[in-house]
Amino acid sequence: MRTEPSNVPLVEMKGIIKRFPGVLALDQVDFSLLPGEVHMLLGENGAGKSTLIKILSGAYTKDKGEIFVRGESVAIHSPVDSLQLGLSFIYQELNLVPQLDIARNMFLGMEPRALGFVKIKELYDKAAFYLNKFHMDLDPYAIVGTLSVTQQKLVEIARALIKDAQVLVLDEPTDVLEDRSRQNLFSVINELKRSHSVGFIYISHRYAEVHELGDRVTILRDGENEGTYRVAEITLDQIIERMIGRKIENQYPQIGAPQAQEALRVEDIRQGNKLNGISLNLRKGEIVSVTGLMGAGKTELGRAICGIDPCDAGEVYIEGKRINFSTPKRTIEAGLAYLAEDRKALGLILVHSIRDNFGLPSSARLSKLGFIDHRAITSECDQFMKKLDIKAPSMETKANQLSGGNQQKAVVAKWLGTQSKVLVFDEPTRGIDIRGKAEVYSLMNELLEQGIGILMLTSDYQEAVEMGHRTIVLYHGRIAKEFQRGEATEEDILRTAIGAEK
Ligand SMILES: Nc1ncnc2c1ncn2[C@@H]1O[C@H](COP(=O)(O)OP(=O)(O)OP(=O)(O)O)[C@@H](O)[C@H]1O
Ligand SMILES: [Mg+2]
């Protein structure tokens, strides 16, 4: 069902201005949301998307502007205010309590109670009911801290959906989700908008979702509203052009042939029931994509190879030399670097500046006689910021003041600076906008030309087949199939990933 334009908007934001030190994040932005519509909010990294919705949620205060909810002017000073107005948010960053289980997290602050006590059985029954309803294959008793990023995201989505809100705001919810979970989420969204006239504000860098899911789209560029359109009236190319001011020609670089020598060899890695004997190799200048569904073992494989989690068995060789991969320090020394999927936990020290974060893994190389060469770090950091177009007032900007995508770019820059022999990238372009992706790919290509081997763990099948010399598909902790470049379509990968093709 399409939206009724005559309806009073659920949300109206008028003339919103927000300034951070050195940045005008929002400049007179108007935005509205109608009942029963999915309104896509698009823009490059740092365009102001998250800031706009954080102003609506009360996480940030605006400098100027007005907000109306169901036609009435409202003052939103904190997330409690927005919740009372029937607005529910899923932020870009994870916001769960890692020590608590899934059910507790889902119902945090709204537990079913009698006489002040939490009704335990009801709590877990309800959690199980909703997880089932949203087709989420999760155990209500599982401790959130032990879950993968993807599973945690699903918990956040479930938590937002059960709040019975009239407005749901989702900041890059599918960024970490694979196809099946995305489709589940989309059908829940469609059902809620049809039967309950819920309105959705939906932020995404997956542009295919615009026409799949959206009713209207608003494009932000450098803090300004570049226009609001019905999705039926605008093509993807037009959207991208408005977003970045030009067309994107080649998203993926022309990648040359790998060298003959081996960069990495992994033999029969085993870890509980997660990794069931995986062997693979990687040549110098070669990029191999590893993909598969959530839980297939991508991240586990990367972490195991890089010594972050212990294994039951297996061997790892760098350039033919067997390495002791019992700790991350040993693997870094051996020339292996790991770029984690969860930038908050492993990627960045958020209270440190971009420069200091960049300097961390590179400091050993950029030292002279035991002293860290600060000038070298500064100049390299500056180069990477320019190359990746990291949007920040300066390299002294703290990592937590960057937009989500720019944080991700900073993580990438940090590891690109280490000059390792083998790089293991876990979801390297997650949350990065279209231009940033092209930049990351071209940097990877430069690394390949220098003879570095790249193992790319990714849930983006297109990225996997376009970038990889080979694509390995995992299924239940085993290699289901390996494709050479050009041999498989995204479709083939998906079929293998779900176990439909052996
Ligand atoms: N807490 C903060 N302190 C200082 N600057 C901030 C803060 N939050 C955001 N900014 C700045 O405001 C601008 C807009 O950031 P915002 O997070 O809204 O971008 P975004 O559109 O959500 O980008 P992304 O796609 O990368 O998530 C950026 O320049 C960012 O660095
Ligand atoms: Mg954001």
Coordinates of C-alpha atoms in Angstrom, one line a residue, residues 38 90 133-136 153-161 168-193 200-204 209 212-213:
V38 CA 9.7 4.0 4.5
I90 CA 18.4 1.5 16.2
K133 CA 8.0 -14.1 14.8
F134 CA 10.9 -12.1 13.3
H135 CA 12.4 -15.4 12.0
M136 CA 15.6 -14.8 14.1
K153 CA 22.4 -6.4 15.4
L154 CA 19.4 -8.8 15.1
V155 CA 18.8 -8.5 18.9
E156 CA 18.8 -4.7 18.5
I157 CA 16.3 -4.9 15.7
A158 CA 14.1 -7.2 17.7
R159 CA 14.3 -4.9 20.7
A160 CA 13.3 -1.9 18.6
L161 CA 10.4 -3.8 16.9
L168 CA 11.1 3.3 13.8
V169 CA 14.4 4.8 12.9
L170 CA 17.0 2.4 11.6
D171 CA 20.6 3.6 11.0
E172 CA 22.3 1.1 8.7
P173 CA 20.5 -1.9 10.1
T174 CA 21.3 -4.3 7.3
D175 CA 24.9 -3.3 7.0
V176 CA 26.0 -6.4 8.9
L177 CA 23.2 -8.7 7.8
E178 CA 23.3 -11.3 5.1
D179 CA 20.6 -11.8 2.5
R180 CA 18.2 -14.0 4.4
S181 CA 18.1 -11.8 7.5
R182 CA 17.6 -8.8 5.4
Q183 CA 14.7 -10.3 3.6
N184 CA 13.2 -11.2 7.0
L185 CA 13.6 -7.7 8.2
F186 CA 12.1 -6.3 5.1
S187 CA 9.0 -8.4 5.4
V188 CA 8.6 -7.4 9.0
I189 CA 8.9 -3.7 8.0
N190 CA 6.4 -4.2 5.2
E191 CA 3.9 -5.8 7.5
L192 CA 4.2 -3.1 10.2
K193 CA 3.8 -0.3 7.7
F200 CA 10.3 4.1 9.0
I201 CA 13.4 6.3 8.6
Y202 CA 15.9 4.1 7.0
I203 CA 19.6 4.8 6.5
S204 CA 21.7 2.6 4.3
E209 CA 17.6 -1.2 -1.0
E212 CA 13.4 -2.5 -3.0
L213 CA 12.1 -1.0 0.3

